Amino acid sequence: MLTSIVGINWGDEGKGRMVDLLAESQDIVVRYQGGNNAGHTVINDKGKFVLNILPSAILRDDKVNVIGNGMVVNIEHLCGEIAKLREGGINISPKNLKISDKAVVCCPFDVMQDCLEEDRLADRKFGSTRRGISPIYADKYMKKAIRMGDILHPEYLRSRLETIIEWKNLTIVGSYGAEPYTVEGMLDWFKQFGEPLKDYIIDTGYYLNKALDAGKKVMLEAQLGALRDIDFGIYPYTTSSNTITAYGPVGAGIPNRKVDSAIGVMKAYSTCVGEGPFTAEMFGEEAEELRKAGGEYGAATGRPRRVGGFDVVASRYGCMVQAASEIALTKLDILDYMDKIPVCVAYEVDGKRVEEFPSGEALNTAKPIVEYVPGWHCSTANCRKYSDLPKEARDYIEYIEKAVDCNIKYISVGAERDAIIIK
Ligand code: GDP
């Protein structure tokens, strides 16, 4: 049985929180794309954790976690993340963590290149997380990346580094005038942060195929959401990988498998980090109030998130491209304070009402058509059954369900593991 947990919106929907909860019934959780630009916040009986590279089931003792081939792994960051979790009492060993030999390594020169480019762009910047993600994905497709499996073969690693560093310095030194990287310096880095990971590196594709054949339950955990997908998102303000369900089996190393069920995690309102078109955006006091209520500051970067009302156009599109079978609606409790709840029901593009998510300049110029639905004015944080929710909250959920044409099965009313309603 193969299930995916994916984001319907711009990311930060609360996927980590849902994976932490739903992993209970799974055997293995796999991250299939992205790197340490992710920030999945999980709060459970063991404490509060922010996960960047590790799958969110790492907090459960009896689950196996896999870093798939579609990921880009900053090994220095991963070693730090593992050490921090161990300090928090989490057990991590090759038994519960497996790293694909085909995942590529995000190196210090990728991080440097990312920072140099954002600095060069200055006020035209993309809002990169400055973690080297786009340079390393570009390296991968230019076939100039180190893969995790290369760490197991020191002579081969050296020869790859010689080729790659010579090429990379053409950009770092030649274009940006920064300090060159050396093969010896990078070999030291690999020794320090690659060696401790050696026992975790395997062919995770064969591992997962065997597990699925043996009847194990596997969950694919996405980073970011549909609207950040490199092909189907708000290009060029997307991430550098495919965040969608359809890529899950490829990035996990099991391209021969079909996803049985896709759980789309969707927020009860909209948030967006960084630059780019965000049609439902609210401004001023109204926005500040929602940002504060939702604690909308990036988990990986601390950046304030842009906020807006629920966006029907973007979310319906998100459900479609994610092939969502059902929805987990998160952060409903954040709307408790509102008198009336704004919903962006359609866009206006060139004076015309549009209900299909546009792209490019049409999206850049789209204006929101906003309607308001009644608020409920009471706390939903302690509701645990659908019938516990006030009528207006149920009406809101059913309204959204109809608008995006997908069944809402889970409703999250708090960050804690048990703050959930199953409808
Ligand atoms: P992810 O990257 O999709 O996992 O999302 P983030 O971790 O960046 O953002 C979600 C944030 O909202 C985290 O701080 C969660 O602890 C928190 N959270 C998730 N679900 C809920 C909810 O239903 N209510 C409240 N109040 N907080 C939530």
CSV table of C-alpha atoms and ligand atoms in Angstrom, one decimal:
chain,number,residue,atom,x,y,z
A,1,MET,CA,0.0,0.0,0.0
A,2,LEU,CA,1.5,3.3,-1.1
A,3,THR,CA,0.1,6.6,0.2
A,4,SER,CA,1.4,10.1,-0.4
A,5,ILE,CA,1.0,13.2,1.8
A,6,VAL,CA,1.4,16.3,-0.3
A,7,GLY,CA,0.8,20.0,-0.1
A,8,ILE,CA,-2.2,21.5,-2.0
A,9,ASN,CA,-1.0,25.2,-1.6
A,10,TRP,CA,2.3,27.1,-1.5
A,11,GLY,CA,3.8,24.9,1.3
A,12,ASP,CA,3.7,25.3,5.1
A,13,GLU,CA,0.3,23.6,5.1
A,14,GLY,CA,1.2,21.4,8.1
A,15,LYS,CA,2.4,18.3,6.2
A,16,GLY,CA,4.9,17.4,8.9
A,17,ARG,CA,2.1,17.5,11.5
A,18,MET,CA,-0.1,15.2,9.4
A,19,VAL,CA,2.7,12.8,8.6
A,20,ASP,CA,3.6,12.6,12.3
A,21,LEU,CA,0.0,11.7,13.0
A,22,LEU,CA,-0.8,9.4,10.1
A,23,ALA,CA,2.6,7.6,10.2
A,24,GLU,CA,1.2,5.6,13.1
A,25,SER,CA,-0.5,3.2,10.7
A,26,GLN,CA,2.5,3.1,8.3
A,27,ASP,CA,5.7,1.1,8.3
A,28,ILE,CA,8.0,3.4,6.3
A,29,VAL,CA,8.0,7.1,5.4
A,30,VAL,CA,10.0,8.4,2.5
A,31,ARG,CA,10.9,12.0,1.6
A,32,TYR,CA,11.2,12.1,-2.2
A,33,GLN,CA,12.3,15.7,-3.1
A,34,GLY,CA,13.8,18.9,-1.8
A,35,GLY,CA,16.4,19.3,0.9
A,36,ASN,CA,17.1,21.3,4.0
A,37,ASN,CA,15.0,24.2,2.7
A,38,ALA,CA,12.1,22.3,4.2
A,39,GLY,CA,10.9,23.1,7.7
A,40,HIS,CA,8.4,20.6,9.0
A,41,THR,CA,7.3,21.4,12.5
A,42,VAL,CA,6.1,18.6,14.7
A,43,ILE,CA,4.8,18.8,18.2
A,44,ASN,CA,4.1,15.6,20.1
A,45,ASP,CA,4.7,13.9,23.5
A,46,LYS,CA,8.5,14.1,23.0
A,47,GLY,CA,8.6,17.8,22.4
A,48,LYS,CA,8.7,20.3,19.6
A,49,PHE,CA,10.9,19.5,16.6
A,50,VAL,CA,11.7,21.2,13.3
A,51,LEU,CA,12.7,18.7,10.6
A,52,ASN,CA,14.6,19.8,7.5
A,53,ILE,CA,15.9,16.7,5.8
A,54,LEU,CA,14.7,13.8,7.9
A,55,PRO,CA,11.2,12.4,7.2
A,56,SER,CA,8.7,13.3,9.9
A,57,ALA,CA,8.3,9.7,11.2
A,58,ILE,CA,11.8,9.8,12.6
A,59,LEU,CA,10.1,10.8,15.9
A,60,ARG,CA,8.3,7.4,16.1
A,61,ASP,CA,10.5,4.6,17.4
A,62,ASP,CA,9.1,1.8,15.3
A,63,LYS,CA,9.1,3.4,11.8
A,64,VAL,CA,11.7,3.3,9.1
A,65,ASN,CA,12.6,6.6,7.4
A,66,VAL,CA,14.0,6.9,3.9
A,67,ILE,CA,15.8,9.8,2.2
A,68,GLY,CA,14.9,9.1,-1.4
A,69,ASN,CA,17.0,9.6,-4.6
A,70,GLY,CA,14.9,12.7,-5.5
A,71,MET,CA,16.3,14.6,-2.5
A,72,VAL,CA,19.3,16.9,-2.3
A,73,VAL,CA,21.2,16.2,0.9
A,74,ASN,CA,23.5,18.7,2.6
A,75,ILE,CA,25.4,16.1,4.7
A,76,GLU,CA,26.7,18.7,7.1
A,77,HIS,CA,23.2,19.8,7.9
A,78,LEU,CA,22.0,16.2,8.1
A,79,CYS,CA,24.7,15.3,10.6
A,80,GLY,CA,23.7,18.4,12.7
A,81,GLU,CA,20.0,17.5,12.5
A,82,ILE,CA,20.7,13.9,13.6
A,83,ALA,CA,22.8,15.2,16.5
A,84,LYS,CA,20.1,17.6,17.7
A,85,LEU,CA,17.4,15.0,17.6
A,86,ARG,CA,19.6,12.6,19.5
A,87,GLU,CA,20.0,15.2,22.2
A,88,GLY,CA,16.2,15.4,22.3
A,89,GLY,CA,16.1,11.6,23.0
A,90,ILE,CA,15.3,10.4,19.5
A,91,ASN,CA,17.0,7.2,18.4
A,92,ILE,CA,18.6,7.3,15.0
A,93,SER,CA,20.5,4.3,13.5
A,94,PRO,CA,20.8,2.5,10.2
A,95,LYS,CA,17.8,0.5,11.4
A,96,ASN,CA,15.4,3.4,11.2
A,97,LEU,CA,17.1,5.6,8.7
A,98,LYS,CA,18.1,4.7,5.2
A,99,ILE,CA,19.6,7.1,2.6
A,100,SER,CA,19.4,6.5,-1.1
A,101,ASP,CA,22.8,6.0,-2.8
A,102,LYS,CA,21.4,8.0,-5.7
A,103,ALA,CA,20.4,11.1,-3.7
A,104,VAL,CA,22.7,14.0,-4.6
A,105,VAL,CA,24.9,15.9,-2.1
A,106,CYS,CA,24.3,19.6,-1.7
A,107,CYS,CA,27.8,21.0,-1.2
A,108,PRO,CA,29.1,24.2,0.4
A,109,PHE,CA,29.8,25.6,-3.1
A,110,ASP,CA,26.1,25.2,-4.0
A,111,VAL,CA,25.1,27.1,-0.8
A,112,MET,CA,27.7,29.8,-1.7
A,113,GLN,CA,26.4,30.1,-5.3
A,114,ASP,CA,22.8,30.5,-4.1
A,115,CYS,CA,23.9,33.3,-1.7
A,116,LEU,CA,26.1,35.0,-4.3
A,117,GLU,CA,23.2,35.0,-6.8
A,118,GLU,CA,20.6,36.3,-4.4
A,119,ASP,CA,23.0,39.1,-3.3
A,120,ARG,CA,23.7,39.9,-7.0
A,121,LEU,CA,19.9,40.2,-7.7
A,122,ALA,CA,19.5,42.5,-4.6
A,123,ASP,CA,16.0,43.9,-4.9
A,124,ARG,CA,15.1,41.6,-7.8
A,125,LYS,CA,15.8,38.6,-5.6
A,126,PHE,CA,13.6,35.4,-5.7
A,127,GLY,CA,13.4,34.9,-2.0
A,128,SER,CA,15.6,31.8,-2.0
A,129,THR,CA,16.1,30.0,1.3
A,130,ARG,CA,19.9,30.3,0.5
A,131,ARG,CA,20.4,26.6,1.2
A,132,GLY,CA,21.9,25.9,-2.3
A,133,ILE,CA,18.8,24.0,-3.5
A,134,SER,CA,18.5,25.5,-7.0
A,135,PRO,CA,22.3,25.2,-7.8
A,136,ILE,CA,22.5,21.6,-6.7
A,137,TYR,CA,19.4,20.6,-8.7
A,138,ALA,CA,20.9,22.4,-11.7
A,139,ASP,CA,24.2,20.5,-11.1
A,140,LYS,CA,22.3,17.2,-11.0
A,141,TYR,CA,20.7,17.8,-14.4
A,142,MET,CA,24.0,18.9,-15.8
A,143,LYS,CA,25.4,15.6,-14.5
A,144,LYS,CA,27.9,17.4,-12.3
A,145,ALA,CA,26.7,16.3,-8.8
A,146,ILE,CA,28.2,13.9,-6.2
A,147,ARG,CA,25.7,11.2,-5.2
A,148,MET,CA,25.5,9.7,-1.7
A,149,GLY,CA,26.8,6.4,-3.0
A,150,ASP,CA,30.0,8.0,-4.2
A,151,ILE,CA,30.9,8.6,-0.5
A,152,LEU,CA,31.5,4.8,-0.3
A,153,HIS,CA,34.2,4.9,-3.0
A,154,PRO,CA,36.9,7.5,-1.9
A,155,GLU,CA,39.0,7.3,-5.1
A,156,TYR,CA,35.9,7.8,-7.3
A,157,LEU,CA,34.7,10.6,-5.0
A,158,ARG,CA,38.1,12.3,-5.5
A,159,SER,CA,38.0,12.1,-9.3
A,160,ARG,CA,34.4,13.4,-9.4
A,161,LEU,CA,35.3,16.3,-7.1
A,162,GLU,CA,38.3,17.2,-9.3
A,163,THR,CA,36.0,17.5,-12.3
A,164,ILE,CA,33.2,19.3,-10.5
A,165,ILE,CA,35.3,21.8,-8.5
A,166,GLU,CA,37.2,22.9,-11.6
A,167,TRP,CA,33.9,23.6,-13.3
A,168,LYS,CA,32.2,25.1,-10.3
A,169,ASN,CA,35.1,27.5,-9.6
A,170,LEU,CA,34.6,28.9,-13.1
A,171,THR,CA,31.3,30.4,-11.8
A,172,ILE,CA,32.2,31.0,-8.1
A,173,VAL,CA,35.5,32.7,-8.9
A,174,GLY,CA,35.1,33.7,-12.6
A,175,SER,CA,31.6,35.2,-12.4
A,176,TYR,CA,31.2,36.3,-8.8
A,177,GLY,CA,34.8,36.9,-7.8
A,178,ALA,CA,34.5,34.8,-4.7
A,179,GLU,CA,37.2,32.5,-3.1
A,180,PRO,CA,37.8,29.2,-5.0
A,181,TYR,CA,37.0,25.8,-3.5
A,182,THR,CA,39.7,23.2,-3.4
A,183,VAL,CA,39.5,19.4,-3.8
A,184,GLU,CA,41.4,18.8,-0.6
A,185,GLY,CA,39.1,21.1,1.4
A,186,MET,CA,36.0,19.4,0.0
A,187,LEU,CA,37.5,15.9,0.7
A,188,ASP,CA,37.9,17.0,4.3
A,189,TRP,CA,34.3,18.1,4.4
A,190,PHE,CA,33.2,14.7,3.0
A,191,LYS,CA,35.4,12.9,5.5
A,192,GLN,CA,33.9,14.9,8.4
A,193,PHE,CA,30.2,14.6,7.4
A,194,GLY,CA,30.1,11.8,4.9
A,195,GLU,CA,32.0,9.1,6.9
A,196,PRO,CA,29.4,9.1,9.8
A,197,LEU,CA,26.6,8.5,7.3
A,198,LYS,CA,28.3,5.5,5.4
A,199,ASP,CA,26.3,2.8,7.2
A,200,TYR,CA,23.0,4.5,6.2
A,201,ILE,CA,23.5,4.5,2.5
A,202,ILE,CA,21.8,1.7,0.5
A,203,ASP,CA,19.8,1.2,-2.7
A,204,THR,CA,16.5,2.3,-1.3
A,205,GLY,CA,14.6,1.4,-4.4
A,206,TYR,CA,15.2,-2.3,-4.0
A,207,TYR,CA,14.6,-1.9,-0.2
A,208,LEU,CA,11.2,-0.3,-0.8
A,209,ASN,CA,10.1,-2.7,-3.6
A,210,LYS,CA,10.9,-5.6,-1.3
A,211,ALA,CA,9.0,-4.0,1.6
A,212,LEU,CA,5.9,-3.3,-0.6
A,213,ASP,CA,6.0,-6.9,-1.9
A,214,ALA,CA,6.0,-8.1,1.7
A,215,GLY,CA,2.9,-6.0,2.4
A,216,LYS,CA,4.4,-3.1,4.2
A,217,LYS,CA,2.7,0.3,4.2
A,218,VAL,CA,4.8,3.1,2.7
A,219,MET,CA,4.0,6.8,2.9
A,220,LEU,CA,5.6,9.4,0.6
A,221,GLU,CA,6.2,12.7,2.3
A,222,ALA,CA,6.3,15.8,0.2
A,223,GLN,CA,8.0,19.1,0.8
A,224,LEU,CA,6.2,22.3,-0.2
A,225,GLY,CA,3.0,22.3,-2.2
A,226,ALA,CA,1.5,22.0,-5.7
A,227,LEU,CA,1.9,25.7,-6.4
A,228,ARG,CA,5.7,25.4,-5.8
A,229,ASP,CA,6.1,22.5,-8.2
A,230,ILE,CA,8.8,23.3,-10.8
A,231,ASP,CA,6.5,22.5,-13.7
A,232,PHE,CA,3.0,23.2,-12.4
A,233,GLY,CA,3.6,25.9,-9.8
A,234,ILE,CA,4.1,29.7,-10.0
A,235,TYR,CA,7.3,29.5,-12.1
A,236,PRO,CA,9.9,31.0,-11.7
A,237,TYR,CA,8.9,31.4,-8.0
A,238,THR,CA,8.8,27.7,-7.6
A,239,THR,CA,11.1,25.3,-5.9
A,240,SER,CA,13.6,23.4,-8.1
A,241,SER,CA,11.9,20.0,-7.9
A,242,ASN,CA,8.6,18.3,-8.5
A,243,THR,CA,6.5,18.4,-5.4
A,244,ILE,CA,3.6,16.5,-6.8
A,245,THR,CA,2.2,13.0,-6.1
A,246,ALA,CA,3.1,11.8,-9.6
A,247,TYR,CA,6.8,12.4,-8.9
A,248,GLY,CA,6.7,10.7,-5.5
A,249,PRO,CA,7.4,7.1,-6.8
A,250,VAL,CA,10.2,8.4,-9.0
A,251,GLY,CA,11.9,10.4,-6.2
A,252,ALA,CA,11.4,7.6,-3.8
A,253,GLY,CA,13.1,5.1,-6.1
A,254,ILE,CA,10.0,3.0,-7.0
A,255,PRO,CA,9.0,4.4,-10.4
A,256,ASN,CA,7.3,1.0,-11.0
A,257,ARG,CA,4.7,1.6,-8.3
A,258,LYS,CA,1.4,3.5,-8.4
A,259,VAL,CA,0.3,5.6,-5.5
A,260,ASP,CA,-2.9,4.1,-4.0
A,261,SER,CA,-4.1,7.2,-2.2
A,262,ALA,CA,-3.0,10.8,-2.0
A,263,ILE,CA,-3.8,12.9,1.1
A,264,GLY,CA,-3.7,16.6,0.2
A,265,VAL,CA,-2.8,18.9,3.1
A,266,MET,CA,-4.6,22.2,2.7
A,267,LYS,CA,-4.7,25.2,5.0
A,268,ALA,CA,-8.0,26.8,6.0
A,269,TYR,CA,-6.5,30.1,4.7
A,270,SER,CA,-3.5,31.0,2.5
A,271,THR,CA,0.1,31.7,3.2
A,272,CYS,CA,3.1,32.2,0.9
A,273,VAL,CA,6.8,32.7,1.7
A,274,GLY,CA,9.0,34.7,-0.6
A,275,GLU,CA,8.3,36.5,-3.8
A,276,GLY,CA,5.9,35.8,-6.6
A,277,PRO,CA,2.2,36.2,-7.5
A,278,PHE,CA,-0.1,35.6,-4.5
A,279,THR,CA,-3.5,36.7,-5.7
A,280,ALA,CA,-5.5,36.2,-2.4
A,281,GLU,CA,-2.9,38.3,-0.4
A,282,MET,CA,-4.2,40.5,2.4
A,283,PHE,CA,-2.4,43.6,3.5
A,284,GLY,CA,-2.2,46.0,6.5
A,285,GLU,CA,-3.8,45.4,9.8
A,286,GLU,CA,-6.1,42.6,8.6
A,287,ALA,CA,-3.0,40.7,7.4
A,288,GLU,CA,-1.0,41.3,10.5
A,289,GLU,CA,-3.8,40.0,12.7
A,290,LEU,CA,-4.0,36.7,10.7
A,291,ARG,CA,-0.2,36.4,10.6
A,292,LYS,CA,0.0,36.7,14.3
A,293,ALA,CA,-2.9,34.4,15.0
A,294,GLY,CA,-1.4,31.7,12.8
A,295,GLY,CA,2.2,32.2,13.9
A,296,GLU,CA,3.1,32.6,10.2
A,297,TYR,CA,6.8,32.9,10.3
A,298,GLY,CA,8.9,30.3,8.3
A,299,ALA,CA,10.1,27.2,10.2
A,300,ALA,CA,13.4,27.0,8.3
A,301,THR,CA,14.1,30.7,7.9
A,302,GLY,CA,12.0,32.7,10.4
A,303,ARG,CA,10.8,34.9,7.5
A,304,PRO,CA,7.3,36.4,8.0
A,305,ARG,CA,4.9,34.7,5.6
A,306,ARG,CA,2.5,36.6,3.4
A,307,VAL,CA,-1.1,35.7,4.3
A,308,GLY,CA,-4.5,35.7,2.6
A,309,GLY,CA,-8.0,34.2,2.7
A,310,PHE,CA,-8.7,30.7,1.4
A,311,ASP,CA,-8.1,30.7,-2.4
A,312,VAL,CA,-10.6,28.5,-4.2
A,313,VAL,CA,-9.0,28.8,-7.6
A,314,ALA,CA,-5.5,27.9,-6.5
A,315,SER,CA,-6.7,25.1,-4.1
A,316,ARG,CA,-8.9,23.4,-6.7
A,317,TYR,CA,-6.0,23.4,-9.1
A,318,GLY,CA,-3.7,22.1,-6.3
A,319,CYS,CA,-6.2,19.2,-5.6
A,320,MET,CA,-6.2,18.4,-9.3
A,321,VAL,CA,-2.4,18.4,-10.0
A,322,GLN,CA,-1.9,16.4,-6.7
A,323,ALA,CA,-4.5,13.9,-7.7
A,324,ALA,CA,-5.8,14.3,-4.1
A,325,SER,CA,-8.1,11.4,-3.0
A,326,GLU,CA,-8.9,13.2,0.2
A,327,ILE,CA,-8.0,16.4,2.1
A,328,ALA,CA,-6.6,17.2,5.5
A,329,LEU,CA,-7.7,20.7,6.3
A,330,THR,CA,-5.3,22.3,8.8
A,331,LYS,CA,-5.3,25.4,11.1
A,332,LEU,CA,-9.0,25.8,11.2
A,333,ASP,CA,-8.6,27.0,14.8
A,334,ILE,CA,-6.7,30.1,13.5
A,335,LEU,CA,-9.9,31.5,12.0
A,336,ASP,CA,-11.7,31.3,15.4
A,337,TYR,CA,-11.3,35.1,15.9
A,338,MET,CA,-12.8,36.3,12.6
A,339,ASP,CA,-16.2,38.0,12.3
A,340,LYS,CA,-16.4,37.1,8.7
A,341,ILE,CA,-14.0,34.9,6.7
A,342,PRO,CA,-12.7,36.1,3.4
A,343,VAL,CA,-12.6,33.6,0.5
A,344,CYS,CA,-11.1,34.3,-2.9
A,345,VAL,CA,-13.7,32.6,-5.1
A,346,ALA,CA,-12.4,33.5,-8.5
A,347,TYR,CA,-9.8,35.7,-10.2
A,348,GLU,CA,-10.3,38.7,-12.6
A,349,VAL,CA,-7.9,38.6,-15.5
A,350,ASP,CA,-8.1,41.2,-18.2
A,351,GLY,CA,-11.5,42.2,-17.0
A,352,LYS,CA,-12.8,38.6,-17.2
A,353,ARG,CA,-13.8,36.3,-14.3
A,354,VAL,CA,-11.5,33.3,-14.3
A,355,GLU,CA,-11.9,30.0,-12.3
A,356,GLU,CA,-9.0,28.0,-13.7
A,357,PHE,CA,-5.6,28.8,-12.3
A,358,PRO,CA,-3.7,30.9,-14.8
A,359,SER,CA,0.1,30.9,-15.3
A,360,GLY,CA,2.8,33.4,-16.3
A,361,GLU,CA,1.8,37.1,-16.8
A,362,ALA,CA,-2.0,36.3,-16.6
A,363,LEU,CA,-1.3,35.1,-13.0
A,364,ASN,CA,0.9,38.0,-12.3
A,365,THR,CA,-1.9,40.4,-13.2
A,366,ALA,CA,-4.8,38.4,-11.7
A,367,LYS,CA,-7.0,40.2,-9.1
A,368,PRO,CA,-8.9,38.4,-6.4
A,369,ILE,CA,-12.7,38.3,-6.4
A,370,VAL,CA,-13.5,38.0,-2.6
A,371,GLU,CA,-16.6,36.9,-0.9
A,372,TYR,CA,-17.2,36.6,2.9
A,373,VAL,CA,-18.7,33.7,4.8
A,374,PRO,CA,-19.8,34.0,8.4
A,375,GLY,CA,-17.3,33.3,11.2
A,376,TRP,CA,-18.1,31.2,14.4
A,377,HIS,CA,-16.4,33.3,17.1
A,378,CYS,CA,-15.5,30.6,19.5
A,379,SER,CA,-12.6,28.3,20.2
A,380,THR,CA,-12.5,25.1,18.1
A,381,ALA,CA,-9.2,24.0,19.7
A,382,ASN,CA,-10.8,21.4,21.9
A,383,CYS,CA,-13.2,20.0,19.3
A,384,ARG,CA,-12.5,16.3,18.6
A,385,LYS,CA,-15.6,15.2,16.8
A,386,TYR,CA,-17.1,16.8,13.7
A,387,SER,CA,-20.3,17.5,15.6
A,388,ASP,CA,-18.3,19.4,18.3
A,389,LEU,CA,-17.6,22.1,15.7
A,390,PRO,CA,-19.9,25.2,15.6
A,391,LYS,CA,-22.4,25.2,12.7
A,392,GLU,CA,-20.6,28.0,10.9
A,393,ALA,CA,-17.3,26.1,11.0
A,394,ARG,CA,-19.0,23.0,9.5
A,395,ASP,CA,-20.6,25.2,6.9
A,396,TYR,CA,-17.2,26.7,6.1
A,397,ILE,CA,-15.7,23.2,5.7
A,398,GLU,CA,-18.5,21.9,3.5
A,399,TYR,CA,-18.3,25.1,1.4
A,400,ILE,CA,-14.6,24.5,0.8
A,401,GLU,CA,-15.1,20.8,0.2
A,402,LYS,CA,-17.6,21.6,-2.6
A,403,ALA,CA,-15.5,24.4,-4.0
A,404,VAL,CA,-12.4,22.2,-4.4
A,405,ASP,CA,-14.4,19.1,-5.3
A,406,CYS,CA,-12.6,16.8,-2.9
A,407,ASN,CA,-13.6,15.1,0.3
A,408,ILE,CA,-12.2,16.7,3.6
A,409,LYS,CA,-11.5,13.7,5.8
A,410,TYR,CA,-9.2,15.2,8.5
A,411,ILE,CA,-9.6,18.6,10.2
A,412,SER,CA,-6.8,19.9,12.3
A,413,VAL,CA,-7.6,22.3,15.1
A,414,GLY,CA,-4.2,22.5,16.8
A,415,ALA,CA,-0.5,21.7,16.4
A,416,GLU,CA,-0.5,18.8,18.9
A,417,ARG,CA,-0.8,15.3,17.6
A,418,ASP,CA,-4.3,14.7,19.0
A,419,ALA,CA,-5.8,18.0,17.9
A,420,ILE,CA,-7.6,16.3,15.1
A,421,ILE,CA,-11.1,15.6,13.9
A,422,ILE,CA,-11.8,12.7,11.6
A,423,LYS,CA,-14.9,13.4,9.6
B,1,GDP,P1,4.9,21.9,6.7
B,1,GDP,O1,6.1,22.4,6.2
B,1,GDP,O2,3.8,21.7,5.7
B,1,GDP,O3,5.0,20.7,7.6
B,1,GDP,O4,4.3,23.1,7.6
B,1,GDP,P2,5.1,24.0,8.7
B,1,GDP,O5,5.6,23.1,9.8
B,1,GDP,O6,6.0,24.9,8.0
B,1,GDP,O7,3.9,24.9,9.2
B,1,GDP,C1,2.8,24.4,9.9
B,1,GDP,C2,2.8,25.1,11.3
B,1,GDP,O8,1.5,25.1,11.8
B,1,GDP,C3,3.6,24.4,12.3
B,1,GDP,O9,4.2,25.3,13.2
B,1,GDP,C4,2.6,23.4,13.0
B,1,GDP,O10,3.0,23.1,14.3
B,1,GDP,C5,1.4,24.3,13.0
B,1,GDP,N1,0.1,23.6,12.8
B,1,GDP,C6,-0.1,22.5,12.0
B,1,GDP,N2,-1.5,22.2,12.1
B,1,GDP,C7,-2.0,23.1,12.9
B,1,GDP,C8,-3.4,23.4,13.3
B,1,GDP,O11,-4.3,22.7,12.9
B,1,GDP,N3,-3.6,24.4,14.2
B,1,GDP,C9,-2.6,25.2,14.7
B,1,GDP,N4,-2.8,26.2,15.5
B,1,GDP,N5,-1.3,25.0,14.3
B,1,GDP,C10,-1.0,24.0,13.4
